[in-house]
Coordinates of C-alpha atoms in Angstrom, one line a residue:
Chain A
M1 CA 65.6 99.8 62.3
L2 CA 69.1 100.4 61.0
Y3 CA 69.8 102.7 63.9
L4 CA 68.7 100.0 66.4
F5 CA 70.7 97.3 64.6
M6 CA 73.8 99.5 64.6
I7 CA 73.5 100.3 68.3
S8 CA 72.9 96.7 69.2
L9 CA 76.0 95.7 67.2
L10 CA 78.2 98.2 68.9
F11 CA 77.0 97.3 72.4
L12 CA 77.4 93.6 71.7
G13 CA 81.1 94.3 70.8
S14 CA 81.7 96.6 73.8
S15 CA 79.7 94.8 76.4
N16 CA 81.5 95.1 79.7
C17 CA 79.8 92.1 81.4
M18 CA 82.4 90.0 83.1
R19 CA 82.7 86.7 85.0
I20 CA 85.8 86.3 87.3
V21 CA 87.3 82.8 87.7
D22 CA 90.0 81.8 90.2
L23 CA 92.7 79.6 88.6
T24 CA 94.7 79.2 91.8
H25 CA 95.4 76.1 93.9
E26 CA 95.5 76.8 97.7
Q27 CA 98.8 77.3 99.4
S28 CA 98.9 74.7 102.2
I29 CA 100.8 71.9 103.7
S30 CA 99.8 69.9 100.6
T31 CA 101.5 72.4 98.3
I32 CA 103.6 70.6 95.6
F33 CA 107.3 71.6 95.2
W34 CA 110.0 70.4 93.0
P35 CA 112.2 67.9 95.0
G36 CA 114.9 69.5 97.1
N37 CA 112.8 72.5 98.2
P38 CA 111.9 73.0 101.8
Q39 CA 108.2 72.2 102.6
Y40 CA 105.5 74.7 103.2
N41 CA 104.9 75.5 106.9
F42 CA 101.9 77.2 108.5
T43 CA 102.0 78.5 112.1
I44 CA 99.0 79.6 114.1
L45 CA 100.2 82.7 116.1
F46 CA 96.8 83.3 117.8
R47 CA 93.3 81.9 117.3
N48 CA 91.1 82.7 120.2
F49 CA 89.1 85.5 121.9
S50 CA 91.3 88.4 122.8
G51 CA 89.3 90.2 125.5
S52 CA 85.9 91.0 123.8
Y53 CA 86.7 90.1 120.3
W54 CA 87.9 87.1 118.3
Y55 CA 91.4 87.3 116.9
E56 CA 93.3 85.1 114.4
S57 CA 96.8 85.6 113.1
N58 CA 99.2 83.2 111.4
S59 CA 102.6 83.1 109.7
F60 CA 103.9 80.8 106.9
S61 CA 107.0 79.8 105.2
T62 CA 107.4 78.6 101.7
A63 CA 109.8 78.1 98.8
E64 CA 109.0 80.4 95.9
H65 CA 108.4 77.7 93.4
G66 CA 105.4 75.8 94.9
G67 CA 101.8 75.4 94.0
T68 CA 100.4 78.0 91.6
H69 CA 103.4 80.2 91.2
V70 CA 105.5 82.4 88.9
D71 CA 108.9 81.7 87.5
S72 CA 110.5 85.2 87.2
P73 CA 113.1 85.6 84.4
A74 CA 115.9 85.5 87.0
H75 CA 115.0 81.9 87.8
F76 CA 117.0 80.5 84.9
Y77 CA 118.7 83.6 83.4
K78 CA 121.4 85.7 85.1
G79 CA 120.3 89.3 85.1
G80 CA 116.7 88.6 84.2
W81 CA 114.0 90.5 86.1
R82 CA 113.7 89.4 89.7
T83 CA 110.1 89.3 90.9
Q84 CA 109.7 92.9 92.1
Q85 CA 111.2 94.2 88.8
I86 CA 108.6 92.7 86.6
P87 CA 106.4 95.5 85.3
M88 CA 102.8 95.1 86.3
E89 CA 101.6 95.2 82.7
K90 CA 103.7 92.1 81.9
L91 CA 101.6 90.1 84.5
V92 CA 98.3 90.5 82.5
G93 CA 97.2 89.5 79.0
R94 CA 94.6 88.0 76.9
G95 CA 94.1 84.3 77.7
A96 CA 94.9 81.7 75.1
I97 CA 94.3 78.2 76.5
I98 CA 95.9 75.4 74.4
N99 CA 93.9 72.2 75.0
V100 CA 96.1 69.1 74.7
K101 CA 94.1 66.9 77.1
Q102 CA 93.5 64.2 74.5
K103 CA 97.2 64.0 73.5
A104 CA 98.5 64.1 77.1
S105 CA 96.1 61.3 78.1
T106 CA 97.8 58.9 75.8
N107 CA 101.3 60.4 76.0
P108 CA 102.2 61.9 79.4
D109 CA 105.5 63.1 77.9
Y110 CA 103.6 65.3 75.4
R111 CA 105.1 68.7 74.6
V112 CA 102.9 71.4 73.0
S113 CA 104.1 72.0 69.5
V114 CA 104.0 74.9 67.0
A115 CA 101.4 72.8 65.1
D116 CA 99.1 72.9 68.1
L117 CA 99.5 76.7 68.2
I118 CA 98.7 77.0 64.5
D119 CA 95.6 74.8 65.0
Y120 CA 94.6 77.1 67.9
E121 CA 94.9 80.2 65.6
D122 CA 92.9 78.4 62.9
T123 CA 90.0 78.2 65.3
Y124 CA 90.3 81.4 67.4
G125 CA 92.4 83.8 65.4
R126 CA 95.9 85.2 65.9
I127 CA 97.3 85.0 69.5
P128 CA 97.6 88.7 70.4
S129 CA 100.8 90.5 71.5
G130 CA 101.0 90.3 75.3
A131 CA 98.9 87.1 75.6
V132 CA 99.0 84.7 78.5
V133 CA 99.3 81.3 76.8
I134 CA 98.6 78.3 79.0
M135 CA 98.6 74.6 78.3
N136 CA 95.5 72.7 79.5
S137 CA 96.6 69.1 79.7
G138 CA 93.9 68.0 82.2
W139 CA 96.6 67.8 84.9
S140 CA 94.8 70.3 87.3
D141 CA 92.5 67.4 88.5
K142 CA 95.5 65.5 89.8
Y143 CA 96.7 68.3 92.1
P144 CA 97.8 68.1 94.9
D145 CA 98.6 64.3 94.8
P146 CA 102.4 64.3 94.2
N147 CA 102.4 60.8 92.7
A148 CA 99.7 61.7 90.3
V149 CA 101.1 65.2 89.4
F150 CA 104.6 64.0 88.8
N151 CA 103.2 60.7 87.4
T152 CA 105.6 58.5 89.3
T153 CA 105.8 56.2 92.2
N154 CA 108.9 58.1 93.4
P155 CA 108.1 61.9 93.6
S156 CA 111.5 62.6 95.1
D157 CA 113.3 61.5 91.9
P158 CA 112.9 63.8 88.9
N159 CA 114.3 61.1 86.6
T160 CA 111.1 59.2 87.0
F161 CA 108.8 62.2 86.2
H162 CA 106.3 62.0 83.3
F163 CA 104.1 65.0 82.7
P164 CA 103.4 67.2 79.7
A165 CA 104.6 70.8 79.1
W166 CA 105.9 73.0 76.3
H167 CA 108.3 72.1 73.4
E168 CA 111.0 74.7 73.2
D169 CA 110.1 75.3 69.5
A170 CA 106.6 76.3 70.5
A171 CA 107.9 78.5 73.3
S172 CA 110.3 80.2 70.9
W173 CA 107.5 80.7 68.4
L174 CA 105.3 82.4 71.0
I175 CA 108.1 84.6 72.1
N176 CA 109.6 85.6 68.8
K177 CA 106.5 85.5 66.5
R178 CA 103.8 86.6 68.8
N179 CA 105.5 88.6 71.6
I180 CA 103.5 87.0 74.3
N181 CA 103.8 88.0 78.0
I182 CA 103.5 84.7 79.8
I183 CA 103.7 80.9 79.1
G184 CA 101.9 78.7 81.6
V185 CA 101.2 75.1 82.4
D186 CA 98.8 73.1 84.6
T187 CA 101.7 70.9 85.5
P188 CA 104.7 71.5 87.8
S189 CA 107.1 72.8 85.1
T190 CA 107.1 74.6 81.7
D191 CA 109.6 71.9 80.7
Y192 CA 108.2 68.4 80.5
G193 CA 108.9 65.8 83.2
Q194 CA 111.7 64.1 81.4
S195 CA 113.6 67.3 80.6
K196 CA 117.2 67.4 81.8
T197 CA 118.2 70.7 80.1
F198 CA 115.1 73.0 80.8
P199 CA 115.2 74.8 77.4
V200 CA 111.8 76.4 77.9
H201 CA 112.9 77.9 81.3
I202 CA 116.1 79.3 79.8
L203 CA 114.2 80.8 76.8
L204 CA 111.7 82.5 79.1
G205 CA 114.4 84.0 81.2
K206 CA 116.6 85.1 78.3
H207 CA 113.7 87.1 76.8
N208 CA 112.4 88.4 80.2
K209 CA 109.2 86.5 79.8
I210 CA 107.2 85.1 82.7
G211 CA 106.4 81.4 83.4
V212 CA 103.4 80.3 85.5
E213 CA 103.1 76.7 86.8
N214 CA 100.5 74.5 88.4
V215 CA 97.7 76.7 87.1
G216 CA 94.3 75.3 88.1
F217 CA 90.7 74.9 86.9
L218 CA 91.4 75.9 83.3
D219 CA 88.2 74.0 82.2
Q220 CA 86.2 76.9 83.8
I221 CA 87.3 79.4 81.3
P222 CA 86.9 79.5 77.5
E223 CA 90.0 78.8 75.3
S224 CA 89.7 82.3 73.9
G225 CA 87.9 85.4 75.2
S226 CA 89.4 86.0 78.7
T227 CA 91.9 88.3 80.3
V228 CA 94.3 86.4 82.6
F229 CA 96.0 88.1 85.6
V230 CA 99.1 86.5 87.2
A231 CA 99.3 88.4 90.5
V232 CA 102.6 87.2 92.0
V233 CA 103.6 88.2 95.5
K234 CA 106.0 91.2 95.1
L235 CA 109.0 89.5 96.6
R236 CA 112.1 91.7 96.7
D237 CA 114.9 89.8 94.8
G238 CA 112.6 86.8 94.2
S239 CA 113.2 84.4 91.4
G240 CA 109.5 83.7 91.4
G241 CA 106.8 83.5 94.0
P242 CA 103.3 82.3 94.9
A243 CA 100.7 83.9 92.6
R244 CA 97.0 84.5 92.6
V245 CA 96.0 83.6 89.1
F246 CA 92.5 84.5 87.8
A247 CA 90.7 85.3 84.7
M248 CA 88.0 87.9 83.7
V249 CA 85.8 86.2 81.1
D250 CA 83.9 88.2 78.5
E251 CA 80.3 87.1 78.8
G252 CA 77.4 87.6 76.4
K253 CA 74.6 89.6 77.9
D254 CA 72.6 86.4 78.4
Q255 CA 75.1 85.3 81.0
C256 CA 74.8 88.6 82.9
T257 CA 73.5 88.0 86.4
S258 CA 74.6 90.6 88.9
G259 CA 77.4 93.0 89.9
S260 CA 78.5 96.5 88.8
N261 CA 79.6 95.4 85.4
C262 CA 76.1 94.2 84.6
Q263 CA 74.7 97.4 86.0
F264 CA 77.0 99.2 83.6
Y265 CA 75.7 97.1 80.8
S266 CA 72.0 97.7 81.7
A267 CA 72.6 101.5 82.1
S268 CA 74.4 101.6 78.7
L269 CA 71.5 99.7 77.1
L270 CA 69.0 102.2 78.6
I271 CA 71.0 105.1 77.2
A272 CA 71.0 103.4 73.8
I273 CA 67.3 103.0 73.8
I274 CA 66.7 106.6 74.9
L275 CA 69.0 107.8 72.1
F276 CA 67.2 105.6 69.6
V277 CA 63.8 107.0 70.6
L278 CA 65.2 110.5 70.4
T279 CA 66.7 110.1 67.0
Q280 CA 63.5 108.8 65.6
K281 CA 62.2 112.4 65.7
Y282 CA 64.7 113.5 63.1
Chain B
M1 CA 75.7 114.1 61.7
L2 CA 73.5 112.8 64.4
Y3 CA 74.6 109.3 63.5
L4 CA 78.3 110.3 64.0
F5 CA 77.6 112.1 67.3
M6 CA 75.7 109.1 68.6
I7 CA 78.4 106.6 67.6
S8 CA 81.1 108.8 69.1
L9 CA 79.2 109.2 72.4
L10 CA 78.7 105.4 72.6
F11 CA 82.4 104.7 72.0
L12 CA 83.5 107.3 74.4
G13 CA 81.5 105.6 77.1
S14 CA 82.7 102.1 76.2
S15 CA 86.3 102.8 75.4
N16 CA 88.3 99.8 76.6
C17 CA 91.7 101.6 76.8
M18 CA 93.3 100.8 80.1
R19 CA 96.4 101.7 82.2
I20 CA 97.5 99.2 84.9
V21 CA 99.0 100.6 88.1
D22 CA 100.8 98.6 90.8
L23 CA 99.7 99.7 94.3
T24 CA 101.9 97.2 96.2
H25 CA 104.9 97.7 98.5
E26 CA 107.6 95.1 98.1
Q27 CA 107.8 92.2 100.5
S28 CA 111.3 92.3 102.0
I29 CA 113.3 92.4 105.2
S30 CA 111.9 96.0 105.5
T31 CA 108.3 94.8 105.5
I32 CA 106.3 96.5 108.3
F33 CA 104.4 94.3 110.7
W34 CA 102.3 95.1 113.8
P35 CA 104.5 94.6 116.9
G36 CA 104.6 91.1 118.2
N37 CA 104.7 89.5 114.7
P38 CA 107.7 87.5 113.6
Q39 CA 109.8 89.3 111.1
Y40 CA 110.1 88.6 107.4
N41 CA 112.9 86.2 106.4
F42 CA 114.3 85.6 102.9
T43 CA 116.6 82.6 102.3
I44 CA 118.7 82.2 99.1
L45 CA 118.5 78.5 98.3
F46 CA 120.6 78.7 95.2
R47 CA 122.0 81.5 93.1
N48 CA 124.8 80.4 90.7
F49 CA 125.4 78.5 87.5
S50 CA 124.1 75.0 87.6
G51 CA 126.1 73.3 84.9
S52 CA 125.3 75.2 81.7
Y53 CA 122.6 77.5 82.9
W54 CA 122.0 80.1 85.6
Y55 CA 119.7 79.1 88.4
E56 CA 118.1 81.1 91.3
S57 CA 115.7 79.8 93.9
N58 CA 114.7 81.2 97.3
S59 CA 112.3 80.6 100.2
F60 CA 110.7 83.1 102.5
S61 CA 108.8 83.3 105.7
T62 CA 106.4 86.0 106.8
A63 CA 103.5 86.8 109.1
E64 CA 100.2 87.2 107.2
H65 CA 99.6 90.8 108.2
G66 CA 102.7 92.6 106.9
G67 CA 103.3 95.1 104.1
T68 CA 100.5 95.4 101.6
H69 CA 98.2 92.7 102.8
V70 CA 94.6 91.5 103.3
D71 CA 92.7 91.2 106.5
S72 CA 90.3 88.3 105.9
P73 CA 87.0 88.3 107.8
A74 CA 88.3 85.6 110.1
H75 CA 91.0 87.9 111.4
F76 CA 88.6 89.6 113.9
Y77 CA 85.4 87.5 113.6
K78 CA 85.0 83.9 114.6
G79 CA 83.6 81.9 111.7
G80 CA 84.3 84.7 109.1
W81 CA 85.8 83.7 105.8
R82 CA 89.4 82.5 106.0
T83 CA 91.6 83.6 103.1
Q84 CA 91.0 80.7 100.7
Q85 CA 87.2 80.9 101.3
I86 CA 86.9 84.5 100.0
P87 CA 85.1 84.3 96.7
M88 CA 87.3 85.8 93.9
E89 CA 84.7 88.3 92.9
K90 CA 84.9 89.9 96.4
L91 CA 88.5 90.8 95.8
V92 CA 87.7 93.1 92.9
G93 CA 85.7 96.3 92.6
R94 CA 85.4 99.8 91.3
G95 CA 88.0 102.0 93.1
A96 CA 86.9 104.9 95.3
I97 CA 89.9 106.7 96.7
I98 CA 89.0 109.0 99.6
N99 CA 91.6 111.8 99.8
V100 CA 92.1 113.0 103.4
K101 CA 95.8 114.1 102.9
Q102 CA 95.1 117.7 104.0
K103 CA 93.2 116.6 107.2
A104 CA 95.7 113.9 108.1
S105 CA 98.7 116.3 107.7
T106 CA 97.4 118.4 110.5
N107 CA 95.7 115.6 112.5
P108 CA 97.5 112.2 112.4
D109 CA 94.7 110.7 114.5
Y110 CA 92.2 111.6 111.7
R111 CA 89.5 109.1 111.0
V112 CA 87.6 109.2 107.7
S113 CA 84.0 110.2 108.4
V114 CA 80.6 109.8 106.7
A115 CA 80.8 113.5 105.8
D116 CA 84.0 112.7 103.8
L117 CA 82.1 110.0 101.9
I118 CA 79.2 112.3 101.1
D119 CA 81.7 114.9 99.9
Y120 CA 83.2 112.2 97.7
E121 CA 79.8 111.3 96.2
D122 CA 79.0 115.0 95.6
T123 CA 82.0 115.1 93.4
Y124 CA 82.1 111.6 91.8
G125 CA 78.6 110.2 92.2
R126 CA 77.4 107.3 94.2
I127 CA 79.9 104.7 95.4
P128 CA 78.8 101.6 93.6
S129 CA 78.0 98.2 95.1
G130 CA 81.1 96.0 95.3
A131 CA 83.5 99.0 95.4
V132 CA 87.0 99.0 96.8
V133 CA 87.1 102.1 99.0
I134 CA 90.6 103.2 100.1
M135 CA 91.7 106.1 102.3
N136 CA 94.6 108.1 100.7
S137 CA 96.2 109.9 103.7
G138 CA 99.5 110.5 102.0
W139 CA 101.1 107.8 104.3
S140 CA 102.4 105.7 101.4
D141 CA 105.4 108.0 101.1
K142 CA 106.5 107.1 104.7
Y143 CA 106.7 103.4 104.0
P144 CA 108.8 101.4 105.0
D145 CA 110.2 103.6 107.8
P146 CA 108.6 102.2 110.9
N147 CA 109.0 105.4 113.0
A148 CA 107.3 107.4 110.2
V149 CA 104.6 104.9 109.4
F150 CA 103.6 104.4 113.0
N151 CA 104.4 108.0 113.7
T152 CA 106.2 107.3 116.9
T153 CA 109.7 107.1 118.4
N154 CA 108.8 103.7 119.7
P155 CA 107.4 101.4 117.0
S156 CA 107.2 98.5 119.3
D157 CA 104.6 100.2 121.5
P158 CA 101.1 100.5 119.9
N159 CA 100.1 103.0 122.7
T160 CA 102.3 105.5 121.1
F161 CA 101.0 105.1 117.5
H162 CA 99.4 108.0 115.7
F163 CA 98.3 107.4 112.1
P164 CA 94.9 108.0 110.4
A165 CA 92.4 105.3 109.3
W166 CA 88.6 104.8 109.2
H167 CA 85.9 105.9 111.7
E168 CA 83.6 103.0 112.5
D169 CA 80.6 105.1 111.5
A170 CA 82.0 105.6 108.0
A171 CA 82.9 101.9 107.7
S172 CA 79.4 100.9 108.8
W173 CA 77.9 103.3 106.3
L174 CA 79.9 101.8 103.5
I175 CA 79.0 98.3 104.5
N176 CA 75.3 98.9 105.2
K177 CA 74.4 101.7 102.8
R178 CA 76.7 100.9 99.9
N179 CA 77.4 97.2 100.1
I180 CA 81.1 97.7 99.3
N181 CA 83.5 94.8 98.9
I182 CA 86.7 96.1 100.5
I183 CA 87.8 98.9 102.8
G184 CA 91.5 99.9 102.6
V185 CA 94.1 102.2 104.0
D186 CA 97.6 103.4 103.1
T187 CA 98.5 103.0 106.8
P188 CA 99.1 99.8 108.8
S189 CA 95.5 99.4 110.1
T190 CA 91.9 100.1 109.1
D191 CA 91.5 101.3 112.8
Y192 CA 93.5 104.4 113.6
G193 CA 96.8 104.3 115.6
Q194 CA 95.2 105.2 118.9
S195 CA 92.4 102.6 118.7
K196 CA 92.2 100.1 121.6
T197 CA 89.0 98.3 120.5
F198 CA 89.4 97.9 116.7
P199 CA 85.8 98.5 115.8
V200 CA 86.4 98.7 112.1
H201 CA 88.2 95.4 112.0
I202 CA 85.3 93.8 113.9
L203 CA 82.7 95.4 111.6
L204 CA 84.6 94.1 108.5
G205 CA 84.8 90.6 109.9
K206 CA 81.2 90.5 111.1
H207 CA 79.9 91.4 107.6
N208 CA 82.4 89.1 105.7
K209 CA 84.0 92.2 104.2
I210 CA 87.7 92.4 103.3
G211 CA 90.3 94.9 104.7
V212 CA 93.5 95.9 102.9
E213 CA 96.3 97.7 104.6
N214 CA 99.5 99.5 103.6
V215 CA 98.3 100.1 100.1
G216 CA 100.9 102.1 98.2
F217 CA 101.1 104.7 95.4
L218 CA 97.4 105.8 95.4
D219 CA 98.4 109.2 93.9
Q220 CA 99.0 107.3 90.7
I221 CA 95.4 106.5 90.1
P222 CA 92.3 108.8 89.9
E223 CA 90.0 109.1 92.8
S224 CA 87.2 107.6 90.6
G225 CA 87.4 105.7 87.4
S226 CA 89.5 102.6 88.2
T227 CA 88.9 98.9 89.0
V228 CA 91.0 97.7 91.9
F229 CA 92.2 94.1 92.3
V230 CA 93.3 92.8 95.7
A231 CA 95.0 89.5 94.8
V232 CA 95.8 87.9 98.1
V233 CA 97.9 84.8 98.3
K234 CA 95.4 81.9 98.6
L235 CA 96.5 80.7 102.0
R236 CA 94.5 77.7 103.4
D237 CA 93.1 78.7 106.8
G238 CA 94.7 82.1 106.6
S239 CA 93.3 85.1 108.5
G240 CA 94.8 87.3 105.8
G241 CA 97.9 87.3 103.6
P242 CA 100.3 89.3 101.4
A243 CA 98.4 90.7 98.4
R244 CA 99.3 92.1 95.0
V245 CA 97.1 95.1 94.8
F246 CA 96.8 96.9 91.5
A247 CA 94.3 99.0 89.5
M248 CA 93.1 99.1 85.9
V249 CA 92.5 102.8 85.1
D250 CA 90.0 103.8 82.4
E251 CA 91.8 106.2 80.1
G252 CA 90.5 108.6 77.6
K253 CA 91.6 107.8 74.0
D254 CA 94.2 110.6 74.2
Q255 CA 96.1 108.6 76.8
C256 CA 96.2 105.5 74.6
T257 CA 99.7 104.5 73.8
S258 CA 100.1 100.8 73.1
G259 CA 98.8 97.3 73.9
S260 CA 95.9 95.1 72.9
N261 CA 93.3 97.3 74.6
C262 CA 94.3 100.2 72.5
Q263 CA 94.3 98.0 69.4
F264 CA 90.7 97.0 70.4
Y265 CA 89.8 100.7 70.7
S266 CA 91.3 101.5 67.3
A267 CA 89.6 98.5 65.7
S268 CA 86.3 99.6 67.2
L269 CA 86.7 103.2 65.9
L270 CA 87.4 101.8 62.4
I271 CA 84.2 99.7 62.5
A272 CA 82.3 102.8 63.7
I273 CA 83.6 104.8 60.8
I274 CA 82.8 102.1 58.3
L275 CA 79.2 101.8 59.7
F276 CA 78.8 105.5 59.5
V277 CA 79.8 105.6 55.9
L278 CA 77.6 102.6 55.0
T279 CA 74.6 104.2 56.7
Q280 CA 75.0 107.4 54.8
K281 CA 73.6 105.6 51.7
Y282 CA 70.2 105.1 53.3

């Protein structure tokens, strides 16, 4: 029985069964931008039958920093990586989702603190090098209503904004003590609504770290146990850009339903059983 | 020793050591579009010091079907999924890279055949359900020179185009016999340059399958043994869109250099050794 226990343990640890979760708000005419940016525009070039077949084609224009998007280091730091210069491996990492929904619900100016990060590590273990650390303030549900997202009656005036984000001490701790890849928010800025000096943006740029803003649907992934991908459009000379953000979530075998990963798991289990039976002869 | 052999075998199969490879051409003023599309435009909104800190911000406009991009099912099939409707899990799959460089070098009108796919399976095994199957014709090196990519002296006239892509029989086989997720090319179209009827596009749309065009740098990944991600911008009502395409490549432990995956591998190996030592007592 020890054989079987050992094999089971190994497979439990190395199970490759994954669930994929989209964390991206749509790009559309409702896309939320910081005031002063040009609005999103979508143009239908063709949408009809073209001879014997249907044909659709469109174009669009957008500012880089709208909706679910990346802040490249160049955004707030001269000489920081522009979008196409960010190495692909810096756009991926283990997900650490910092839940401050309770705190943000009573204080919309809340900033995630070092204490929040230490609390997180007490529960889930050390935030690994290269992690993607995202605040979950519950703000995703408000998107794309500008009054709700900026939490103001005047979404064209940043002085009136009240939404949570990161404290610079926590951002600095993640960069210097944990060497994370990416800091994210489910709000429009990694600096909170009332910020005038944008210290988190500057820190990120200075250390060639990536920001990601307006991340959606964080309640659909666990606070630990995912890999997060921040697949930004590869804009030449961009200071950011729209991104497809998604997570691969490690699932226990009980959650396996379908797909090649699950087939891989089943095949592996079969091999383990065969090996177990064979080894009983010795 | 059988214990040790068994453990080694299991870990070899389940090694989680990964390399990530960007397969995306930059979006820029050099982006290649099919004739008739509006050109890419990039506007610097701000690039200077703003008080005490540097600040950069830009906007851009583009047709959906330019550079490394997705064809959504709606592109050539009425009622097919528009871009934001494609389930995230359909944008990922095991990579199968079909190398036709030799054939395309002597015949630029080459179309990947069912025989090519059977040859591939003879070497690498069955193409799995949900795969991302991409032709590697060597065309990536020609990007973004329009004369070279369209293989013509007149890149505004599609009648003069000569580049390789998929034969509709091979596309149909992949869809109906293998239930793949995505068919891709390193050229501007899943139908070859001389096509007038676009049967591959129509097949893809009809079966709610995804196309991906102008994929780059396929020589940097193995023909089998990767997972390919086609992270398209989540355009509402899009018939396609620019995509960040990349691959996670399974590496043997010899290729492990750094990063959390390698740490995971090392930790797993340590646990295996401890288990081995412990079990020797019984």
